[in-house]
PDB file of C-alpha atoms in Angstrom:
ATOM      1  CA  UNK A  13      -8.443  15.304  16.094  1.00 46.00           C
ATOM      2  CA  UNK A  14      -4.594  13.820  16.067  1.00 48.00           C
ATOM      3  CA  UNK A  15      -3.602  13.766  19.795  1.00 47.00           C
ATOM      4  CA  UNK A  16      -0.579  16.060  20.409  1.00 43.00           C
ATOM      5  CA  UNK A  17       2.785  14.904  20.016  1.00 42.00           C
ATOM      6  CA  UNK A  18       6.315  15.463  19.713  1.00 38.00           C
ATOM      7  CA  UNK A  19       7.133  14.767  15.697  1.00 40.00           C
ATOM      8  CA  UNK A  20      10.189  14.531  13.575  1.00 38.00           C
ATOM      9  CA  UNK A  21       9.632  13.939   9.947  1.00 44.00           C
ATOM     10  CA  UNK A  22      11.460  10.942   8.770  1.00 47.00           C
ATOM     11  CA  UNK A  23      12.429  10.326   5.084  1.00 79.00           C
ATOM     12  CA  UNK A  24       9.265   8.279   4.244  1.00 88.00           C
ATOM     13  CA  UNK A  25       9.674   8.113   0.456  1.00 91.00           C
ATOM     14  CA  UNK A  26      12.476   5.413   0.946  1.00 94.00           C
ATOM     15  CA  UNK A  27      10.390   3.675   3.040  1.00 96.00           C
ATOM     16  CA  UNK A  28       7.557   3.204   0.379  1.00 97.00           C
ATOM     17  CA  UNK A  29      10.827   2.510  -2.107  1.00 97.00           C
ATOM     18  CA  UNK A  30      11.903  -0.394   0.052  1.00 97.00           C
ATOM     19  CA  UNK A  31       8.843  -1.796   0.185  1.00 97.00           C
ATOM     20  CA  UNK A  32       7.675  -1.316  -3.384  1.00 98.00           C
ATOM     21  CA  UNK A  33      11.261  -3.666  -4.163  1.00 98.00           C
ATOM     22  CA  UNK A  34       9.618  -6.187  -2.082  1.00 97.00           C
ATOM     23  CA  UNK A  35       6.644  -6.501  -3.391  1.00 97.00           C
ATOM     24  CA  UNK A  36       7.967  -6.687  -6.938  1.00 98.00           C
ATOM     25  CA  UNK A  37      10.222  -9.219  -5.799  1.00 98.00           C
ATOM     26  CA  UNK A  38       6.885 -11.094  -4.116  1.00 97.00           C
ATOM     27  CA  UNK A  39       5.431 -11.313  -8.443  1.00 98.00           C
ATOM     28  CA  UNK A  40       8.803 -12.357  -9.453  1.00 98.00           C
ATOM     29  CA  UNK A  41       8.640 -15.054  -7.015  1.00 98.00           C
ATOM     30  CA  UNK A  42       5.145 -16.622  -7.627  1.00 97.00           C
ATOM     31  CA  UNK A  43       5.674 -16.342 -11.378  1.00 97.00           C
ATOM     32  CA  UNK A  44       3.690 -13.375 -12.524  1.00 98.00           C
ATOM     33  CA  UNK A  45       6.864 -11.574 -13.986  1.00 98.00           C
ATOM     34  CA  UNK A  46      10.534 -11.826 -13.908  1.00 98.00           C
ATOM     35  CA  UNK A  47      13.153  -9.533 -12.826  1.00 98.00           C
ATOM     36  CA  UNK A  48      16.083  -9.112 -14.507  1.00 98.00           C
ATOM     37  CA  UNK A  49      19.213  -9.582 -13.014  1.00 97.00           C
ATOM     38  CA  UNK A  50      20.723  -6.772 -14.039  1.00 97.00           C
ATOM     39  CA  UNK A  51      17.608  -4.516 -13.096  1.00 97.00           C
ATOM     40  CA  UNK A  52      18.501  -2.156 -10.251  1.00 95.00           C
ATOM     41  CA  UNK A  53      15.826  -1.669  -8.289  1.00 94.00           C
ATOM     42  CA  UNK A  54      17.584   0.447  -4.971  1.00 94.00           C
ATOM     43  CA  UNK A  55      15.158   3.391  -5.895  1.00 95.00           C
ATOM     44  CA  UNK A  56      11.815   1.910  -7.543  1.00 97.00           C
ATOM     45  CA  UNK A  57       9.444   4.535  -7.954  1.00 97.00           C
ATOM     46  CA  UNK A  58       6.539   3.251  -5.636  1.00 97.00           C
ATOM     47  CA  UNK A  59       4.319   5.320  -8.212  1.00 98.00           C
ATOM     48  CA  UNK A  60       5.511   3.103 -10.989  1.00 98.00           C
ATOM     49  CA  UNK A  61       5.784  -0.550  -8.740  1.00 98.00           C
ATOM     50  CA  UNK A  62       2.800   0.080  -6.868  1.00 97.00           C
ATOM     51  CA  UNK A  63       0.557  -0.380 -11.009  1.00 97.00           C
ATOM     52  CA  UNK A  64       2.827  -3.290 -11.807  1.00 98.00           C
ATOM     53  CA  UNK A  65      -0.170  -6.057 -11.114  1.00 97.00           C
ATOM     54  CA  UNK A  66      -2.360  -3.814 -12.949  1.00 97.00           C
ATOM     55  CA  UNK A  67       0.321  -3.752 -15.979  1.00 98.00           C
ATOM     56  CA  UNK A  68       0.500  -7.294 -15.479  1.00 98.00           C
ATOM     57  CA  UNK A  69      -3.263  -8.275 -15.716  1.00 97.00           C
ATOM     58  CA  UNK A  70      -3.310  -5.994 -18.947  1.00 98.00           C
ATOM     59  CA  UNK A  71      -0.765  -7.821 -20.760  1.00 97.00           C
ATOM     60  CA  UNK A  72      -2.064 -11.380 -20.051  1.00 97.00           C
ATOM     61  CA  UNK A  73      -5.690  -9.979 -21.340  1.00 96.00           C
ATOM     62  CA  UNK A  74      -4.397  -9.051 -24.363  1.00 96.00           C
ATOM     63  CA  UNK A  75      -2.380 -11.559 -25.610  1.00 94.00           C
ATOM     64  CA  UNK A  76      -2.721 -15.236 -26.138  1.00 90.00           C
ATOM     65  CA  UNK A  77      -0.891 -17.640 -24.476  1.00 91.00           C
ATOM     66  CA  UNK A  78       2.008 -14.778 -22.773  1.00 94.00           C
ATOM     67  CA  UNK A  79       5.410 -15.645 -22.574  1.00 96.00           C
ATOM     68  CA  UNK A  80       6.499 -14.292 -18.395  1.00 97.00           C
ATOM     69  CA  UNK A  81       7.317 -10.534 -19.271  1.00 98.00           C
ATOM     70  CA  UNK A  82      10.963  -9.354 -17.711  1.00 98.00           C
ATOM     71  CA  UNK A  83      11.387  -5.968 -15.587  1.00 99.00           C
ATOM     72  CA  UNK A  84      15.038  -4.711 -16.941  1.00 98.00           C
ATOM     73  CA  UNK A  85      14.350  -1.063 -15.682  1.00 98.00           C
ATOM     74  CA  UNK A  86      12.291   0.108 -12.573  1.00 98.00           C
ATOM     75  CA  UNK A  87      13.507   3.768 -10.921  1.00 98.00           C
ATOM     76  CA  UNK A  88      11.581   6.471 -12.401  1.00 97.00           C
ATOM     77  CA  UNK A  89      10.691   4.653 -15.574  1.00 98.00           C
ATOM     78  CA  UNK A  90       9.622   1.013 -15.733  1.00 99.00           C
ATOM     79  CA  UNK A  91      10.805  -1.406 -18.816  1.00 99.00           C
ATOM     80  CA  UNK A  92       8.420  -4.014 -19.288  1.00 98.00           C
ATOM     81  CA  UNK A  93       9.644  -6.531 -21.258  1.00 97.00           C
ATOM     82  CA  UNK A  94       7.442  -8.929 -23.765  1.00 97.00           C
ATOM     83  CA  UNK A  95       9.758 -11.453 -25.617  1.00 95.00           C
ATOM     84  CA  UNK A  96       9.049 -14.279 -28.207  1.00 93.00           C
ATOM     85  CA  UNK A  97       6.405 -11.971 -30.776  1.00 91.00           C
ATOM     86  CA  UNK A  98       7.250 -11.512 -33.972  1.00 87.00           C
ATOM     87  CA  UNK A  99       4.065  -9.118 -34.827  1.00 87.00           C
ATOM     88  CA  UNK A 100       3.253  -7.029 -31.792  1.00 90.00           C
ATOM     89  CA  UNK A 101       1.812  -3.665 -33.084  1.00 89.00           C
ATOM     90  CA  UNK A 102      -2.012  -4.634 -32.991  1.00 93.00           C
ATOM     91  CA  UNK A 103      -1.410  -6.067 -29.630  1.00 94.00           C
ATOM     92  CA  UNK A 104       0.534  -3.544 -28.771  1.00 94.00           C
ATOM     93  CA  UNK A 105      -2.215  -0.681 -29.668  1.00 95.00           C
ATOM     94  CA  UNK A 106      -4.494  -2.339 -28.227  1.00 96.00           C
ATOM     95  CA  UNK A 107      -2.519  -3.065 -24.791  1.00 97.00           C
ATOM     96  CA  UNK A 108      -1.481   0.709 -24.701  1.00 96.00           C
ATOM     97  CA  UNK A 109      -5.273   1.655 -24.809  1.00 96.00           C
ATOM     98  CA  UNK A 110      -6.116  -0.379 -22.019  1.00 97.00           C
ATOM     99  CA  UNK A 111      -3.586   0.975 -20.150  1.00 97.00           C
ATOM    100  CA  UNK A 112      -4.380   4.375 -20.606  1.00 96.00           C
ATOM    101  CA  UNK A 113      -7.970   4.048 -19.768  1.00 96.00           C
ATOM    102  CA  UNK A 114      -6.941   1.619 -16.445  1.00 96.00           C
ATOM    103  CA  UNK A 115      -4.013   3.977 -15.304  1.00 96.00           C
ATOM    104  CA  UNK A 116      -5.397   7.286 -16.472  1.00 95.00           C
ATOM    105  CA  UNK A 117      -3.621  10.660 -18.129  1.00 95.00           C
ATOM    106  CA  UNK A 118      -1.239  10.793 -15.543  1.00 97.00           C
ATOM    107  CA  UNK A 119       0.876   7.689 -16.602  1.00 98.00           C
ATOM    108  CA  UNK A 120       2.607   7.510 -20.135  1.00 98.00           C
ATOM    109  CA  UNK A 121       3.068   4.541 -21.724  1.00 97.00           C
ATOM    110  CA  UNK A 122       4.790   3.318 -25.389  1.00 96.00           C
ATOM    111  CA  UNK A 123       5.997   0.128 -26.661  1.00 95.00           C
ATOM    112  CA  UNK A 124       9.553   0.014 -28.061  1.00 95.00           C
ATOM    113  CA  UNK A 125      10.053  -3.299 -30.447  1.00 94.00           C
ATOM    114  CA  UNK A 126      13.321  -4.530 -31.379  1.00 93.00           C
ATOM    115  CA  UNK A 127      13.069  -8.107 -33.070  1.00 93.00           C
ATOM    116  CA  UNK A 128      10.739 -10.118 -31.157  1.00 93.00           C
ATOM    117  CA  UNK A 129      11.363  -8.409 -27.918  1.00 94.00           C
ATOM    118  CA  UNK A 130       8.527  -5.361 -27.313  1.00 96.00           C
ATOM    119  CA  UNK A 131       9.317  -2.963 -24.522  1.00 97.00           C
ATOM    120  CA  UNK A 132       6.344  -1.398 -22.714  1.00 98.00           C
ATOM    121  CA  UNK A 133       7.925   1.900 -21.130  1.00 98.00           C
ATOM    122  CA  UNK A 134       5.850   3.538 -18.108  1.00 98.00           C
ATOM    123  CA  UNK A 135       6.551   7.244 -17.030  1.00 98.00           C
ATOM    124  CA  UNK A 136       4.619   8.598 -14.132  1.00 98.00           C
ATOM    125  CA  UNK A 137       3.845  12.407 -14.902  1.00 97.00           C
ATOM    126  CA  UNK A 138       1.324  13.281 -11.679  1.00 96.00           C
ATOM    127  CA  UNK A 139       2.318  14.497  -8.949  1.00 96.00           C
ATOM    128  CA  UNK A 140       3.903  12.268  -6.256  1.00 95.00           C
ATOM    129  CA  UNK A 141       1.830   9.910  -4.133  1.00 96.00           C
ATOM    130  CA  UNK A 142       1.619  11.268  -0.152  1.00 95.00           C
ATOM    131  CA  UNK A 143       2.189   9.098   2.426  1.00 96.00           C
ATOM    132  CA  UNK A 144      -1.737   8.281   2.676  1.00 96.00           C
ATOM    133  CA  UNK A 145      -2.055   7.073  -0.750  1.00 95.00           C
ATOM    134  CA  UNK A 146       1.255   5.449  -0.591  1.00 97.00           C
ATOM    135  CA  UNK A 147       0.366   3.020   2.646  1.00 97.00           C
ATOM    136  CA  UNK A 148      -2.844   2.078   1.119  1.00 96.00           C
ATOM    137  CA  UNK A 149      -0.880  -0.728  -0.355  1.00 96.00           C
ATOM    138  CA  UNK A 150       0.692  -2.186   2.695  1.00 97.00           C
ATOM    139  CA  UNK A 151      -2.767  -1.850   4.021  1.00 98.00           C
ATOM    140  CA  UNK A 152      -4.222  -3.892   1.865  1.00 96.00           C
ATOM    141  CA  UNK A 153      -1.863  -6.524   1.703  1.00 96.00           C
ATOM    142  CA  UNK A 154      -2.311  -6.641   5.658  1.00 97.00           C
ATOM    143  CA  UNK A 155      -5.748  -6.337   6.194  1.00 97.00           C
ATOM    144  CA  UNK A 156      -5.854  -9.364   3.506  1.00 95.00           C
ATOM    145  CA  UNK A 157      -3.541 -11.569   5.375  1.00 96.00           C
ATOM    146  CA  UNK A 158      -5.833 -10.837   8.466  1.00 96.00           C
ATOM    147  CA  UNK A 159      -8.925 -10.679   7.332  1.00 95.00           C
ATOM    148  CA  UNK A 160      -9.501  -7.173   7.938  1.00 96.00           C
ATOM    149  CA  UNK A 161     -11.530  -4.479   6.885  1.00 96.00           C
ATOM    150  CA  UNK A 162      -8.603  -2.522   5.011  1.00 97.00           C
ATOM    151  CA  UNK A 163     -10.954   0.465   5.877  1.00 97.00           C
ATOM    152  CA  UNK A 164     -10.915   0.484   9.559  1.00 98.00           C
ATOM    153  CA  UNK A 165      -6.678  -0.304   9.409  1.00 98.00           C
ATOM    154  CA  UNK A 166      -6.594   2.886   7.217  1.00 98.00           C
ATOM    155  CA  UNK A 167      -9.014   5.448   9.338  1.00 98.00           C
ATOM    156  CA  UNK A 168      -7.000   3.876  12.628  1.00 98.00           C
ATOM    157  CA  UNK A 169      -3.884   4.722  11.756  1.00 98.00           C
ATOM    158  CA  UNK A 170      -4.650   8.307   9.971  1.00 98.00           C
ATOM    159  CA  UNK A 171      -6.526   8.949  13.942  1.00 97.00           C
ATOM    160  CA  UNK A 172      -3.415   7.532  15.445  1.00 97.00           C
ATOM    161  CA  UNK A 173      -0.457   9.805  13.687  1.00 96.00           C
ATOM    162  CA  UNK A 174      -1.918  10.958  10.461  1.00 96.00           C
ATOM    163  CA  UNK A 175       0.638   8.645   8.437  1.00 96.00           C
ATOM    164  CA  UNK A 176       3.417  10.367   9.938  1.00 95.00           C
ATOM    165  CA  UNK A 177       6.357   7.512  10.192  1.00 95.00           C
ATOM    166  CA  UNK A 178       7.737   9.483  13.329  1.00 92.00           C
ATOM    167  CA  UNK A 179       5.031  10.146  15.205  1.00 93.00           C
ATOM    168  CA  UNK A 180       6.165  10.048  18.840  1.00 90.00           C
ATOM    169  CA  UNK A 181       2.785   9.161  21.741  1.00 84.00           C
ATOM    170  CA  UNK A 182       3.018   8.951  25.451  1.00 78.00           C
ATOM    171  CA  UNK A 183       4.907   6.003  27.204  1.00 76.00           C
ATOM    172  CA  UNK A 184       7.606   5.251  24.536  1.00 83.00           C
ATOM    173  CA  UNK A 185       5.057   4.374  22.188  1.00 88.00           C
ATOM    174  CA  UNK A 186       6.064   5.762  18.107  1.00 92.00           C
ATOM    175  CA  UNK A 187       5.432   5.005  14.620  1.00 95.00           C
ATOM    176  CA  UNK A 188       2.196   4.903  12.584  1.00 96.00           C
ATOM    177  CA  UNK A 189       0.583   3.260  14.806  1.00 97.00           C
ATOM    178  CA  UNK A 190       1.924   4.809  18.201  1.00 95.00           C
ATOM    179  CA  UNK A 191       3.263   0.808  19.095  1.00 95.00           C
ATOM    180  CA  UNK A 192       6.225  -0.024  21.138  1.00 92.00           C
ATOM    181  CA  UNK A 193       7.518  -2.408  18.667  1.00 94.00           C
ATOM    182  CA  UNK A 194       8.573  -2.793  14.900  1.00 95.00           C
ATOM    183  CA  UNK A 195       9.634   0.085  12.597  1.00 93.00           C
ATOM    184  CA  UNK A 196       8.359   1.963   9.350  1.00 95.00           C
ATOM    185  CA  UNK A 197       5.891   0.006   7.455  1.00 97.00           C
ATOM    186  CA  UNK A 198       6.272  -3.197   9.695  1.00 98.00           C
ATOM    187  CA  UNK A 199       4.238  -1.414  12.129  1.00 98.00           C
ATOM    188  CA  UNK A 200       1.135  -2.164   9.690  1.00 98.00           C
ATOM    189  CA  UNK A 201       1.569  -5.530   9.492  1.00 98.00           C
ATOM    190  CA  UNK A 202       1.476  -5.589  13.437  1.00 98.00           C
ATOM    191  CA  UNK A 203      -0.920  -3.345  14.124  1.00 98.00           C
ATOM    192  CA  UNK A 204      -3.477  -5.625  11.749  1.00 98.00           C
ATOM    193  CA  UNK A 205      -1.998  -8.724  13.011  1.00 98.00           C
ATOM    194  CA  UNK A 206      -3.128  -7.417  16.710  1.00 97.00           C
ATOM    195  CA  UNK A 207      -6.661  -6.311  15.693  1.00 97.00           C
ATOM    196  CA  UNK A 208      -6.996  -9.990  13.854  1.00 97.00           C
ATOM    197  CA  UNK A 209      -6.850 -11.665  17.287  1.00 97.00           C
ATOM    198  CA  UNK A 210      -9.034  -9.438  18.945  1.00 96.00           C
ATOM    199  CA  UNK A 211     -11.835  -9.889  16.488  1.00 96.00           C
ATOM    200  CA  UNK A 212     -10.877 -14.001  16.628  1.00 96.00           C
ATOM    201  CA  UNK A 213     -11.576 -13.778  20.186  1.00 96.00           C
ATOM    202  CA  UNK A 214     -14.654 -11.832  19.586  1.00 95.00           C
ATOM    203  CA  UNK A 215     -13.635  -8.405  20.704  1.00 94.00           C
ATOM    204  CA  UNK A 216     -15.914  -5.960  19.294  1.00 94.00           C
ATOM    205  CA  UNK A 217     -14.515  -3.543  16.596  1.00 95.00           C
ATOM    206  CA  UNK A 218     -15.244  -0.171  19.724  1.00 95.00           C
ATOM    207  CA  UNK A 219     -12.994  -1.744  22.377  1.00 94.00           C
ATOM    208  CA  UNK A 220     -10.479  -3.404  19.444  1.00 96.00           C
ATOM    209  CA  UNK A 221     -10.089   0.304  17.983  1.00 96.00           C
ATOM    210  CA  UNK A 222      -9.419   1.700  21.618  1.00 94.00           C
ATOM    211  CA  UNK A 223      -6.688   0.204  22.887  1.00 92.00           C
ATOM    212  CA  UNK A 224      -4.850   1.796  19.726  1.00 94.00           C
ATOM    213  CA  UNK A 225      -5.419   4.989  21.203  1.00 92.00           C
ATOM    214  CA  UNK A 226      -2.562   6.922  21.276  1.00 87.00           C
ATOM    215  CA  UNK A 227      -2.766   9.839  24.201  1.00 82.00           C
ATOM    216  CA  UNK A 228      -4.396   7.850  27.603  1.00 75.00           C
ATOM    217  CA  UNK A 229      -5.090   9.902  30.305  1.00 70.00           C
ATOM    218  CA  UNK A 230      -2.927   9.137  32.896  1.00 65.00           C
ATOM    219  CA  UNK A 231      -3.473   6.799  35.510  1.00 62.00           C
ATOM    220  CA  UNK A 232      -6.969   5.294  33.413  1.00 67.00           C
ATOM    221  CA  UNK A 233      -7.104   2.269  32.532  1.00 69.00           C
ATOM    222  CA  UNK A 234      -8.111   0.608  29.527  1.00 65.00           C
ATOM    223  CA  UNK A 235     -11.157  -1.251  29.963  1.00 72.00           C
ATOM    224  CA  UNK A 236     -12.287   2.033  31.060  1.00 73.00           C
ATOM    225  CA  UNK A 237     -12.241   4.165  27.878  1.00 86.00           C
ATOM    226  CA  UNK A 238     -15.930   4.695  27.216  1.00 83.00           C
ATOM    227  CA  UNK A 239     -15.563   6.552  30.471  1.00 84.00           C
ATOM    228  CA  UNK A 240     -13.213   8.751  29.059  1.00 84.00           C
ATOM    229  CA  UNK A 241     -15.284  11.589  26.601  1.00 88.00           C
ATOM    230  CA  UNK A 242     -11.501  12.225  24.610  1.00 89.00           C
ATOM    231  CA  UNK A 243     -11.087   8.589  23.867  1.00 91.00           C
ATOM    232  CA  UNK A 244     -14.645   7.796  22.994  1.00 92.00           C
ATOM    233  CA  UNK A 245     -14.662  10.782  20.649  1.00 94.00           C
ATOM    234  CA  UNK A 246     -11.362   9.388  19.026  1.00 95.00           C
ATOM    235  CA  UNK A 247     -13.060   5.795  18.898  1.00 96.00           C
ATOM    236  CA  UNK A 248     -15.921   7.126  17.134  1.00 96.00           C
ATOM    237  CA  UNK A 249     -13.856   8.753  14.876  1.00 97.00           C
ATOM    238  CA  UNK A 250     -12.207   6.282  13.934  1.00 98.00           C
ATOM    239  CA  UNK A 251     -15.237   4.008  13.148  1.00 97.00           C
ATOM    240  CA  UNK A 252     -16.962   7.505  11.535  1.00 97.00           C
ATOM    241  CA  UNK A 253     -14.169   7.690   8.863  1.00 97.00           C
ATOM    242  CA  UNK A 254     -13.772   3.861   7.668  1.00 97.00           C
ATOM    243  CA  UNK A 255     -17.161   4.488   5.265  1.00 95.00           C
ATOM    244  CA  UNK A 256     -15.178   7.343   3.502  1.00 96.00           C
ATOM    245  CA  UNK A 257     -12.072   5.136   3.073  1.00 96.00           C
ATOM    246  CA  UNK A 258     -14.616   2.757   1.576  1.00 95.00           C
ATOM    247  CA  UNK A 259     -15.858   5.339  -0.605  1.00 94.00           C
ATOM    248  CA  UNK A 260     -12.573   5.760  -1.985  1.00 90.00           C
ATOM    249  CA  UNK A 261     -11.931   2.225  -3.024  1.00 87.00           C
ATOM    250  CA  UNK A 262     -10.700   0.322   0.141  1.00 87.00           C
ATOM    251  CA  UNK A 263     -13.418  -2.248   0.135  1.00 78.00           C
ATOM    252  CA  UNK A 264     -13.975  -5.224   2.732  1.00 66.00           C
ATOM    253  CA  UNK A 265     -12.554  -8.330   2.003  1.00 53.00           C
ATOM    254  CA  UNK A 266     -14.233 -11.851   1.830  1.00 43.00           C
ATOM    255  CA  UNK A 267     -12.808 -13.518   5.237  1.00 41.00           C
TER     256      UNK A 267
END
């Protein structure tokens, strides 16, 4: 059970846009890709951004010795550019098959060769991503730089708001995560950062999980939750639902 609230949707697509430009930006800058100059990325579909180091890993299993591919388009269709082949159709069957089979029927993908510069374009046909599967990402990328279970991040904040961006709790608290600080997705990264230093000061996961809760009663305080029947439930809701998040592909990582 989500406790009650006062809510206002927010426009959280451009939130997951933003972010998605940042973490393309984050391959370009350790070398995995390059993005073109001219390559406007104000609106990158976080459907198409979010597969890039899948894309990525594809290419450099394919061919020998790659040359740094170049993203010249990324909105609703990504250009993935291969330069410096001057035979690319084997390699290029073969790296459309493995995309298909790693992205699935819900991505389209052709190669487009012009010289010795091969275009992989990449439509997304599904439907689009809700805000769940969309902040799986930031999740992970948080719970890795804290040495979280990205699990337990994910079932606290769907128990917290139920990935609602404007989620309003008691006491001035808001966001994802019902905090008092940070915006939008930032409010990940603190949130983890915050259970990180519990768990390095040996806090146990329960009374970690419970001072994230959302709706105190009034006047209780917090070393007194288990006392509380609503925010024990909660608590053990929370813990209850990180197996399913791990049955979905959000796995532990090695600390």
């Amino acid at each position: 059970m989500i406790p009650e609230s006062v809510e206002t949707r927010i426009s959280e697509r451009s939130l997951f846009e933003d972010y998605a430009a940042v973490a393309v930006m984050k391959l370009d800058s350790v070398g995995a890709l390059k993005v073109d100059n001219d390559c406007n990325m104000q609106h990158p579909e976080p459907e198409l951004a979010y597969v890039l180091p899948l894309i990525v890993g594809a290419y450099n299993e394919i061919v020998e010795k790659p040359t740094t591919p170049i993203v010249t388009r990324l909105d609703d269709t990504l250009y993935f550019t291969m330069s410096g082949y001057r035979q690319f159709k084997n390699r290029g069957i073969r790296l459309n098959r493995l995309l298909q089979k790693k992205l699935g029927k819900r991505y389209k993908t052709q190669i487009v060769s012009e010289g010795s510069s091969h275009t992989l374009v990449v439509t997304y046909d599904g439907e689009p991503w809700d805000t769940e599967q969309l902040t799986a990402l930031p999740v992970m990328e948080a719970a890795q730089i804290h040495h979280l279970d990205p699990a337990l991040l994910m079932s606290l904040i769907q128990h917290v708001s139920n990935f609602n961006f404007s989620y309003r709790g008691r006491k001035d608290s808001r966001g994802i995560l019902s905090l008092k600080e940070g915006e939008g997705i930032e409010q990940i990264f603190i949130g983890a950062e915050r259970l990180g230093k519990m768990f390095q000061v040996g806090v146990s996961q329960e009374n970690a999980v419970a001072t994230f809760y959302p709706d105190p009663e009034i006047n209780s305080k917090p070393e007194n939750w288990s006392k509380s029947p609503l925010t024990k439930s909660w608590v053990d809701q929370v813990l209850s639902d990180v197996e399913f998040y791990h049955e979905n592909g959000l796995n532990r990582f090695a600390n």
